[in-house]
């Protein structure tokens, strides 16, 4: 069947070329241009896989790939032989990766590398080959296999004793030494305070903190020497080792002055919702959020007049820790959904749009496409029927031609 | 004579279009001549599909979108199954573009 498709294509190519030859000659372009056109066209078709030459080859290659995998697993002796003979080589390996004794490499991986092959097939070959294969595949990360080979090592007197003792000692030494730098590394990083001091000393004495005034203007470590001194006392509370709280505070700064404008809108809405209804609500909870966290605001109605208490930091400190579930979240959520959060319905459209866009970009190759002529298209309720003819189908990276097609679709 | 430019979107048609574009860009081929080649391709492809292809295919699937504009039907199917004598193909999403066969006879 594939040959039929490609034969049809080749027939089309020949037909086209033969029929435009006269045009080319009359136009003065010449045979060479025509031949070049044909050659290029056929080459592209072979690259696309439209012509039979390439259509059959890729599956053969795919079949060929797994076979070497099986070959590696089945014959132990093949790789075993390779490891048997170079035991001496492994003891005196030419490659640097396999010379842990001579060179003080971080030996856990390297010692494992040649410890296993030093125990050749005399012992149970299967686990060794498995380990070898795993090591071959991992190439330098037999750390999980380090422990199992150790008994092998002890049981191998083939010049391994010296290596074993050396390796063991080195292993311990390496382990001991390996832990220290790791721990040291871990200890260094989280010490934010130390870093702050360092940075402070490096910069302008305590420039790490400020943020309420200068945060909105500057990006973190840069300091405002004037404000820093006064705010150093406040700093240790909110300032953490990471930059994130700084950003929060930084964002507090632009948000704070905006409360006036922000709350005016909400006040208007709330006035419409509550004031007009003449509800005397002693406490009114209001939800607003900056980018990263939510504020709870308490408004106290007195005689229908809202007193905005957000100026008092104490209340805000208490409210910040509260969850949005406190109080009456309904109006807040509505406004939050309308003003800040996009409606959830957009997700469906986004998915469709992305699919269309993606397939539009990949249309010539990966999008499944049917090009045909229709004789009849009918519909009964949600059941569609159509008759097509003379079509080219590109499905699953494959071309299929048809003379007639019947379609039944359910809408 | 008008031709269906429909088949230019197929694999063989895209290869031809790309080839012609390259040759026109190189200056090897004039745009007029390239257009002539495309028109001839339309004719040859249509004729080949009529005469050389004898297979029949059945299509079933969920119709996601349908459109009829300028005498061209466009269907987008989901989870479609294409069955023919030789093989069967399943695709999650496929676009079907069909021109009116009666326009040719006109």
Coordinates of C-alpha atoms in Angstrom, one line a residue:
Chain A
X1 CA 0.0 0.0 0.0
X2 CA 2.8 2.4 0.8
X3 CA 4.3 1.6 -2.5
X4 CA 1.1 2.4 -4.2
X5 CA 1.0 5.9 -2.6
X6 CA 4.5 6.6 -3.5
X7 CA 4.0 5.3 -7.0
X8 CA 1.0 7.6 -7.4
X9 CA 3.1 10.4 -6.2
X10 CA 5.9 9.6 -8.6
X11 CA 3.4 9.4 -11.4
X12 CA 2.1 12.8 -10.5
X13 CA 5.6 14.2 -10.4
X14 CA 6.4 12.8 -13.8
X15 CA 3.1 14.0 -15.2
X16 CA 3.6 17.5 -14.0
X17 CA 7.2 17.7 -15.2
X18 CA 6.3 16.4 -18.6
X19 CA 3.5 18.8 -19.0
X20 CA 5.4 21.9 -17.9
X21 CA 8.4 21.1 -20.0
X22 CA 6.9 22.8 -23.0
X23 CA 6.2 25.8 -20.8
X24 CA 9.8 25.9 -19.7
X25 CA 11.1 25.6 -23.2
X26 CA 8.8 28.3 -24.5
X27 CA 9.7 30.5 -21.6
X28 CA 13.3 29.9 -22.1
X29 CA 14.1 28.5 -18.7
X30 CA 15.6 25.3 -20.2
X31 CA 15.7 21.7 -19.3
X32 CA 18.3 22.1 -16.7
X33 CA 16.0 24.2 -14.6
X34 CA 13.2 21.7 -15.1
X35 CA 15.5 18.8 -14.0
X36 CA 16.6 20.8 -11.0
X37 CA 13.0 21.3 -10.1
X38 CA 12.2 17.7 -10.3
X39 CA 15.2 16.6 -8.4
X40 CA 14.6 19.1 -5.6
X41 CA 10.9 18.1 -5.4
X42 CA 11.6 14.4 -5.2
X43 CA 14.3 15.0 -2.6
X44 CA 12.0 16.9 -0.4
X45 CA 9.4 14.3 -0.8
X46 CA 11.9 11.7 0.3
X47 CA 12.8 13.8 3.3
X48 CA 9.1 14.1 4.2
X49 CA 8.6 10.4 3.8
X50 CA 6.0 10.8 1.1
X51 CA 8.0 8.6 -1.2
X52 CA 8.5 4.9 -0.5
X53 CA 12.2 5.1 0.0
X54 CA 12.0 6.7 3.4
X55 CA 8.7 5.3 4.4
X56 CA 10.0 1.9 4.9
X57 CA 13.3 2.7 6.4
X58 CA 12.5 4.4 9.7
X59 CA 10.5 1.4 11.1
X60 CA 13.5 -0.8 10.2
X61 CA 15.8 1.5 12.1
X62 CA 13.4 1.5 15.0
X63 CA 13.5 -2.2 15.0
X64 CA 17.2 -2.2 14.9
X65 CA 17.6 0.0 17.9
X66 CA 16.3 -2.4 20.6
X67 CA 18.2 -5.3 19.4
X68 CA 21.6 -4.1 20.7
X69 CA 19.9 -3.7 24.0
X70 CA 19.0 -7.3 24.1
X71 CA 22.4 -8.2 22.9
X72 CA 24.0 -6.5 25.8
X73 CA 21.8 -8.3 28.3
X74 CA 21.9 -11.8 27.0
X75 CA 25.5 -12.6 26.3
X76 CA 27.4 -12.3 29.6
X77 CA 30.6 -13.6 28.1
X78 CA 31.0 -10.8 25.7
X79 CA 31.4 -8.0 28.1
X80 CA 32.8 -10.5 30.6
X81 CA 35.6 -11.2 28.3
X82 CA 36.2 -7.6 27.9
X83 CA 36.5 -7.2 31.6
X84 CA 38.4 -10.4 32.2
X85 CA 41.4 -9.6 30.2
X86 CA 41.9 -6.0 31.3
X87 CA 42.0 -6.8 34.9
X88 CA 45.6 -5.9 34.7
X89 CA 44.6 -2.9 32.8
X90 CA 42.1 -2.1 35.5
X91 CA 44.8 -2.3 38.1
X92 CA 46.9 -0.1 35.9
X93 CA 44.2 1.6 34.0
X94 CA 45.2 4.0 31.3
X95 CA 42.0 6.1 31.5
X96 CA 42.0 8.6 34.3
X97 CA 38.5 7.6 35.4
X98 CA 39.6 4.1 36.3
X99 CA 42.7 5.1 38.2
X100 CA 41.4 5.8 41.6
X101 CA 44.4 4.3 43.4
X102 CA 47.0 6.4 41.7
X103 CA 45.1 9.6 41.7
X104 CA 43.2 10.8 44.7
X105 CA 39.9 11.2 43.0
X106 CA 36.7 11.3 45.0
X107 CA 37.1 7.6 45.0
X108 CA 33.7 6.2 45.9
X109 CA 32.6 6.0 42.3
X110 CA 35.9 5.2 40.9
X111 CA 36.7 2.5 43.4
X112 CA 33.5 0.9 42.6
X113 CA 34.3 1.0 39.0
X114 CA 37.1 -1.4 39.0
X115 CA 36.4 -3.3 42.1
X116 CA 33.7 -5.1 40.4
X117 CA 35.5 -6.0 37.3
X118 CA 38.5 -7.1 39.3
X119 CA 36.2 -9.9 40.4
X120 CA 36.0 -11.6 37.1
X121 CA 33.7 -14.3 35.9
X122 CA 35.1 -16.9 38.3
X123 CA 32.5 -16.0 40.7
X124 CA 28.8 -15.9 39.9
X125 CA 29.0 -13.9 36.7
X126 CA 25.4 -12.8 36.5
X127 CA 25.5 -10.3 39.3
X128 CA 28.8 -9.0 38.2
X129 CA 27.6 -8.5 34.7
X130 CA 24.5 -6.8 35.9
X131 CA 26.6 -4.6 38.0
X132 CA 29.0 -4.0 35.1
X133 CA 26.1 -3.2 32.9
X134 CA 24.7 -0.8 35.4
X135 CA 28.0 0.8 35.9
X136 CA 28.5 1.0 32.2
X137 CA 25.2 2.6 31.8
X138 CA 25.7 4.9 34.7
X139 CA 29.3 5.4 33.9
X140 CA 30.7 6.7 37.1
X141 CA 27.8 6.6 39.5
X142 CA 27.9 3.2 41.2
X143 CA 27.5 4.8 44.5
X144 CA 24.4 2.5 45.2
X145 CA 26.6 -0.4 44.2
X146 CA 29.5 0.6 46.3
X147 CA 28.3 -1.3 49.3
X148 CA 27.4 -4.6 47.6
X149 CA 30.8 -4.9 45.9
X150 CA 32.6 -4.6 49.2
X151 CA 32.1 -8.2 50.1
X152 CA 33.2 -9.2 46.7
X153 CA 36.3 -7.2 47.2
X154 CA 37.1 -8.9 50.4
X155 CA 36.7 -12.2 48.8
X156 CA 39.0 -11.5 45.9
X157 CA 42.6 -12.1 46.5
X158 CA 43.6 -11.2 43.0
X159 CA 45.9 -8.4 43.9
X160 CA 42.9 -6.7 45.3
X161 CA 44.0 -6.9 48.9
X162 CA 46.2 -3.9 48.6
X163 CA 43.5 -2.1 46.7
X164 CA 40.9 -3.2 49.1
X165 CA 42.7 -1.9 52.1
X166 CA 43.6 1.2 50.3
X167 CA 40.2 1.7 49.0
X168 CA 38.5 1.0 52.3
X169 CA 40.6 3.5 54.0
X170 CA 40.1 5.9 51.2
X171 CA 36.4 5.2 51.3
X172 CA 36.3 6.0 54.9
X173 CA 38.4 9.0 54.5
X174 CA 36.4 10.0 51.5
X175 CA 33.2 9.5 53.3
X176 CA 34.5 11.5 56.2
X177 CA 35.9 14.1 54.1
X178 CA 32.9 14.1 51.9
X179 CA 30.5 14.8 54.6
X180 CA 32.3 17.7 55.9
X181 CA 32.3 19.9 52.9
X182 CA 28.6 19.1 52.4
X183 CA 27.7 20.0 55.8
X184 CA 29.8 23.0 55.6
X185 CA 28.1 24.0 52.5
X186 CA 24.8 23.6 54.0
X187 CA 25.7 25.6 57.0
X188 CA 27.0 28.4 55.0
X189 CA 24.0 29.1 53.0
X190 CA 21.2 29.5 55.4
X191 CA 23.1 31.8 57.6
X192 CA 21.3 34.7 56.4
X193 CA 22.2 36.9 59.3
X194 CA 25.8 36.4 58.6
X195 CA 25.3 37.3 55.1
X196 CA 23.5 40.3 56.0
X197 CA 26.2 41.4 58.1
X198 CA 28.6 40.7 55.4
X199 CA 26.5 42.5 52.9
X200 CA 26.0 45.3 55.3
X201 CA 29.6 45.6 55.9
X202 CA 30.3 45.5 52.2
X203 CA 27.7 48.0 51.4
X204 CA 26.7 50.9 53.5
X205 CA 26.4 49.5 57.0
X206 CA 23.1 47.8 57.3
X207 CA 21.7 48.4 53.9
X208 CA 20.0 45.0 53.9
X209 CA 16.9 45.9 55.7
X210 CA 15.1 49.1 55.0
X211 CA 12.3 48.4 52.6
X212 CA 9.4 50.4 53.9
X213 CA 10.6 53.6 52.4
X214 CA 13.2 52.7 49.9
X215 CA 12.0 49.2 49.0
X216 CA 9.6 50.4 46.4
X217 CA 12.3 52.4 44.8
X218 CA 15.3 50.2 45.1
X219 CA 15.9 46.5 44.6
X220 CA 16.8 45.1 47.9
X221 CA 20.3 45.2 49.2
X222 CA 21.0 48.7 48.3
X223 CA 20.4 50.9 51.3
X224 CA 19.1 54.2 52.1
X225 CA 21.5 55.2 54.8
X226 CA 19.1 57.6 56.4
X227 CA 16.2 55.4 56.7
X228 CA 18.2 52.4 57.5
X229 CA 19.4 53.5 60.9
X230 CA 15.9 54.3 62.0
X231 CA 14.5 51.1 60.7
X232 CA 17.1 48.7 61.9
X233 CA 15.1 48.1 64.9
X234 CA 12.1 47.1 62.9
X235 CA 14.1 45.1 60.5
X236 CA 14.8 41.8 62.2
X237 CA 11.1 41.1 62.3
X238 CA 10.3 41.0 58.8
X239 CA 13.6 40.6 57.2
X240 CA 14.6 37.1 56.4
X241 CA 17.6 35.6 54.7
X242 CA 15.7 35.4 51.5
X243 CA 14.7 38.2 49.3
X244 CA 11.1 37.3 49.3
X245 CA 10.0 39.0 52.4
X246 CA 11.9 42.0 51.2
X247 CA 9.9 41.9 48.2
X248 CA 6.8 41.7 50.2
X249 CA 7.8 44.6 52.2
X250 CA 8.9 46.3 49.1
X251 CA 5.5 45.8 47.7
X252 CA 3.9 46.9 50.9
X253 CA 5.4 50.2 50.2
X254 CA 3.6 51.0 47.0
X255 CA 0.5 49.3 48.3
X256 CA 0.3 51.3 51.4
X257 CA -0.2 54.7 49.8
X258 CA -2.7 53.1 47.4
X259 CA -5.0 52.1 50.1
X260 CA -6.6 55.5 49.8
X261 CA -7.5 55.0 46.2
X262 CA -8.2 51.4 46.5
X263 CA -10.6 51.6 49.3
X264 CA -12.4 54.4 47.7
X265 CA -13.7 52.0 45.1
X266 CA -14.6 49.4 47.5
X267 CA -16.1 51.9 49.8
X268 CA -18.4 53.0 47.0
X269 CA -19.4 49.4 46.4
X270 CA -19.8 48.7 50.0
X271 CA -21.8 51.9 50.4
X272 CA -24.1 50.7 47.7
X273 CA -24.4 47.3 49.1
X274 CA -24.7 48.0 52.7
X275 CA -25.2 51.6 53.3
X276 CA -28.2 51.9 51.0
X277 CA -29.7 48.8 52.6
X278 CA -29.4 50.6 55.8
X279 CA -27.9 47.6 57.5
X280 CA -26.1 48.5 60.7
X281 CA -23.3 46.1 60.6
X282 CA -20.9 46.8 63.5
X283 CA -18.0 45.0 61.8
X284 CA -17.4 44.8 58.2
X285 CA -14.7 42.6 56.8
X286 CA -13.1 43.4 53.6
X287 CA -10.8 41.4 51.5
X288 CA -8.2 42.8 49.3
X289 CA -5.0 41.3 48.2
X290 CA -1.7 42.4 46.8
X291 CA 0.2 40.0 44.7
X292 CA 1.3 37.6 47.4
X293 CA -0.9 37.8 50.4
X294 CA -4.2 38.9 51.6
X295 CA -5.2 41.7 54.0
X296 CA -8.2 41.8 56.1
X297 CA -9.6 45.2 56.8
X298 CA -12.1 46.0 59.5
X299 CA -14.4 48.8 59.0
X300 CA -16.6 50.0 61.8
X301 CA -19.8 51.6 60.9
X302 CA -20.9 54.3 63.1
X303 CA -24.1 55.8 62.1
X304 CA -23.6 54.7 58.5
X305 CA -20.3 56.3 58.2
X306 CA -17.3 54.1 57.6
X307 CA -14.3 54.6 59.6
X308 CA -11.3 53.2 57.9
X309 CA -9.1 51.7 60.5
X310 CA -6.3 50.6 58.3
X311 CA -4.2 53.3 59.7
X312 CA -3.7 51.4 62.9
X313 CA -1.0 48.9 62.3
X314 CA -1.9 46.8 65.3
X315 CA -5.2 45.7 63.9
X316 CA -3.6 44.9 60.6
X317 CA -1.0 42.8 62.2
X318 CA -3.7 40.7 63.7
X319 CA -5.7 40.6 60.6
X320 CA -2.9 39.6 58.4
X321 CA -2.6 36.3 60.1
X322 CA -6.3 35.5 59.7
X323 CA -7.5 33.5 56.9
X324 CA -10.0 34.8 54.4
X325 CA -12.6 32.5 55.7
X326 CA -13.1 34.8 58.7
X327 CA -16.1 36.9 58.4
X328 CA -18.3 37.4 55.4
X329 CA -16.3 36.6 52.4
X330 CA -19.1 36.8 49.9
X331 CA -18.9 40.4 48.8
X332 CA -15.1 40.4 49.0
X333 CA -14.8 37.3 46.9
X334 CA -17.1 38.7 44.3
X335 CA -15.1 41.8 44.0
X336 CA -11.9 40.0 44.1
X337 CA -13.0 37.7 41.4
X338 CA -14.2 40.6 39.2
X339 CA -11.3 42.9 39.8
X340 CA -8.3 40.7 40.4
X341 CA -8.8 37.1 39.4
X342 CA -9.7 36.1 35.8
X343 CA -12.8 34.2 35.4
X344 CA -12.3 30.5 35.3
X345 CA -14.1 30.1 32.0
X346 CA -11.2 31.4 30.1
X347 CA -9.2 28.2 30.7
X348 CA -11.3 26.3 28.3
X349 CA -10.8 28.8 25.5
X350 CA -7.2 28.9 26.2
X351 CA -6.8 25.2 25.8
X352 CA -8.6 25.3 22.5
X353 CA -6.7 28.2 21.3
X354 CA -3.4 26.7 22.2
X355 CA -4.3 23.5 20.5
X356 CA -5.3 25.3 17.4
X357 CA -2.2 27.4 17.4
X358 CA 0.0 24.5 18.0
X359 CA -1.5 22.5 15.2
X360 CA -1.5 25.5 13.0
X361 CA 2.2 25.8 13.4
X362 CA 2.8 22.1 12.9
X363 CA 0.2 21.8 10.2
X364 CA 2.4 20.3 7.4
X365 CA 3.8 17.6 9.6
X366 CA 2.0 16.6 12.7
X367 CA -1.5 17.8 12.2
X368 CA -3.7 15.1 10.9
X369 CA -5.4 16.4 7.8
X370 CA -7.8 15.1 5.1
X371 CA -8.1 17.0 1.8
X372 CA -10.9 15.8 -0.4
X373 CA -13.9 16.7 -2.4
X374 CA -17.4 16.2 -1.0
X375 CA -20.4 14.9 -2.8
X376 CA -23.0 15.2 -0.1
X377 CA -23.1 16.4 3.5
X378 CA -26.3 15.8 5.5
X379 CA -27.3 16.2 9.1
X380 CA -30.0 14.6 11.2
X381 CA -30.2 16.2 14.6
X382 CA -26.7 15.7 15.8
X383 CA -25.7 13.0 13.4
X384 CA -23.7 14.1 10.4
X385 CA -23.1 12.1 7.3
X386 CA -21.0 12.9 4.3
X387 CA -19.6 11.3 1.2
X388 CA -16.2 12.3 0.1
X389 CA -14.1 11.4 -2.9
X390 CA -10.6 11.8 -4.3
X391 CA -8.9 12.5 -1.1
X392 CA -5.4 12.6 0.5
X393 CA -5.2 11.8 4.1
X394 CA -2.2 12.6 6.3
X395 CA -2.6 10.6 9.5
X396 CA 0.0 9.7 12.0
X397 CA 2.8 10.9 9.7
X398 CA 1.5 8.8 6.9
X399 CA -0.2 9.5 3.6
X400 CA -3.3 7.6 2.5
X401 CA -5.2 8.1 -0.7
X402 CA -8.8 7.2 -1.2
X403 CA -11.2 7.3 -4.1
X404 CA -14.3 7.4 -1.9
X405 CA -15.0 7.9 1.7
X406 CA -18.0 7.9 3.9
X407 CA -18.1 9.8 7.1
X408 CA -20.4 9.5 10.1
X409 CA -19.9 12.1 12.8
X410 CA -21.6 12.7 16.0
X411 CA -21.8 16.3 17.0
Chain B
X1 CA -9.9 26.5 -16.3
X2 CA -10.1 26.8 -12.5
X3 CA -8.4 24.2 -10.4
X4 CA -8.7 23.1 -6.8
X5 CA -5.7 24.4 -4.9
X6 CA -6.7 22.1 -2.2
X7 CA -4.0 19.5 -2.8
X8 CA -1.2 22.0 -2.5
X9 CA -1.6 21.6 1.3
X10 CA -0.8 17.9 1.1
X11 CA 2.7 16.5 1.6
X12 CA 3.5 16.4 -2.1
X13 CA 2.0 19.8 -2.6
X14 CA 4.0 21.4 0.2
X15 CA 7.2 19.9 -1.1
X16 CA 6.5 21.3 -4.5
X17 CA 5.6 24.7 -3.1
X18 CA 8.8 24.8 -1.1
X19 CA 10.8 23.8 -4.0
X20 CA 9.3 26.4 -6.2
X21 CA 9.7 29.0 -3.5
X22 CA 13.4 28.2 -3.2
X23 CA 14.0 28.4 -6.9
X24 CA 12.1 31.7 -7.3
X25 CA 14.1 33.1 -4.4
X26 CA 17.3 32.0 -6.0
X27 CA 16.2 33.6 -9.2
X28 CA 16.4 30.3 -11.0
X29 CA 12.7 30.3 -11.8
X30 CA 10.4 33.1 -12.6
X31 CA 7.2 33.5 -10.6
X32 CA 5.0 33.1 -13.5
X33 CA 6.5 29.8 -14.4
X34 CA 6.2 28.6 -10.8
X35 CA 2.6 29.4 -10.9
X36 CA 2.2 27.5 -14.1
X37 CA 3.8 24.5 -12.4
X38 CA 1.4 24.8 -9.5
X39 CA -1.6 24.9 -11.7
X40 CA -0.4 21.9 -13.6
X41 CA 0.1 20.1 -10.3
X42 CA -3.5 20.8 -9.3
X43 CA -4.7 19.2 -12.5
X44 CA -2.3 16.2 -12.4
X45 CA -3.1 15.5 -8.8
X46 CA -6.8 15.6 -9.3
X47 CA -6.5 13.3 -12.3
X48 CA -4.3 10.9 -10.5
X49 CA -6.7 10.7 -7.6
X50 CA -9.6 10.0 -9.9
X51 CA -7.9 7.4 -12.0
X52 CA -5.2 5.7 -10.1
X53 CA -6.7 5.4 -6.6
X54 CA -9.4 2.8 -6.0
X55 CA -9.6 2.5 -2.2
X56 CA -12.5 3.3 0.0
X57 CA -12.4 4.6 3.5
X58 CA -14.9 5.0 6.3
X59 CA -14.6 7.8 8.9
X60 CA -16.2 7.9 12.3
X61 CA -15.7 10.3 15.1
X62 CA -17.0 13.1 17.2
X63 CA -17.6 16.2 15.3
X64 CA -16.1 19.1 17.2
X65 CA -16.4 21.8 14.7
X66 CA -18.1 22.2 11.3
X67 CA -17.9 25.1 8.9
X68 CA -19.2 25.7 5.5
X69 CA -17.9 28.8 3.8
X70 CA -17.2 29.5 0.1
X71 CA -18.4 26.1 -0.8
X72 CA -15.8 24.5 1.3
X73 CA -16.7 22.2 4.2
X74 CA -14.3 22.1 7.1
X75 CA -14.7 19.6 9.9
X76 CA -12.7 19.1 13.0
X77 CA -13.1 15.6 14.4
X78 CA -12.0 14.3 17.7
X79 CA -11.2 10.7 18.4
X80 CA -11.7 9.7 14.8
X81 CA -11.2 6.3 13.3
X82 CA -10.3 5.8 9.7
X83 CA -10.9 2.4 8.3
X84 CA -9.8 1.1 5.0
X85 CA -9.2 -2.3 3.4
X86 CA -5.6 -2.2 4.2
X87 CA -5.3 -0.4 7.5
X88 CA -7.0 1.5 10.3
X89 CA -5.9 4.7 11.8
X90 CA -7.0 6.5 14.9
X91 CA -6.3 10.1 15.7
X92 CA -7.3 12.3 18.5
X93 CA -7.9 15.3 16.3
X94 CA -8.1 15.7 12.6
X95 CA -9.2 18.4 10.2
X96 CA -11.1 17.6 7.1
X97 CA -11.3 20.1 4.3
X98 CA -13.6 19.3 1.4
X99 CA -14.3 21.2 -1.7
X100 CA -17.4 20.8 -3.7
X101 CA -16.9 18.2 -6.3
X102 CA -19.6 19.7 -8.5
X103 CA -17.5 22.8 -9.2
X104 CA -15.1 20.7 -11.3
X105 CA -17.7 19.7 -13.7
X106 CA -18.8 23.2 -14.1

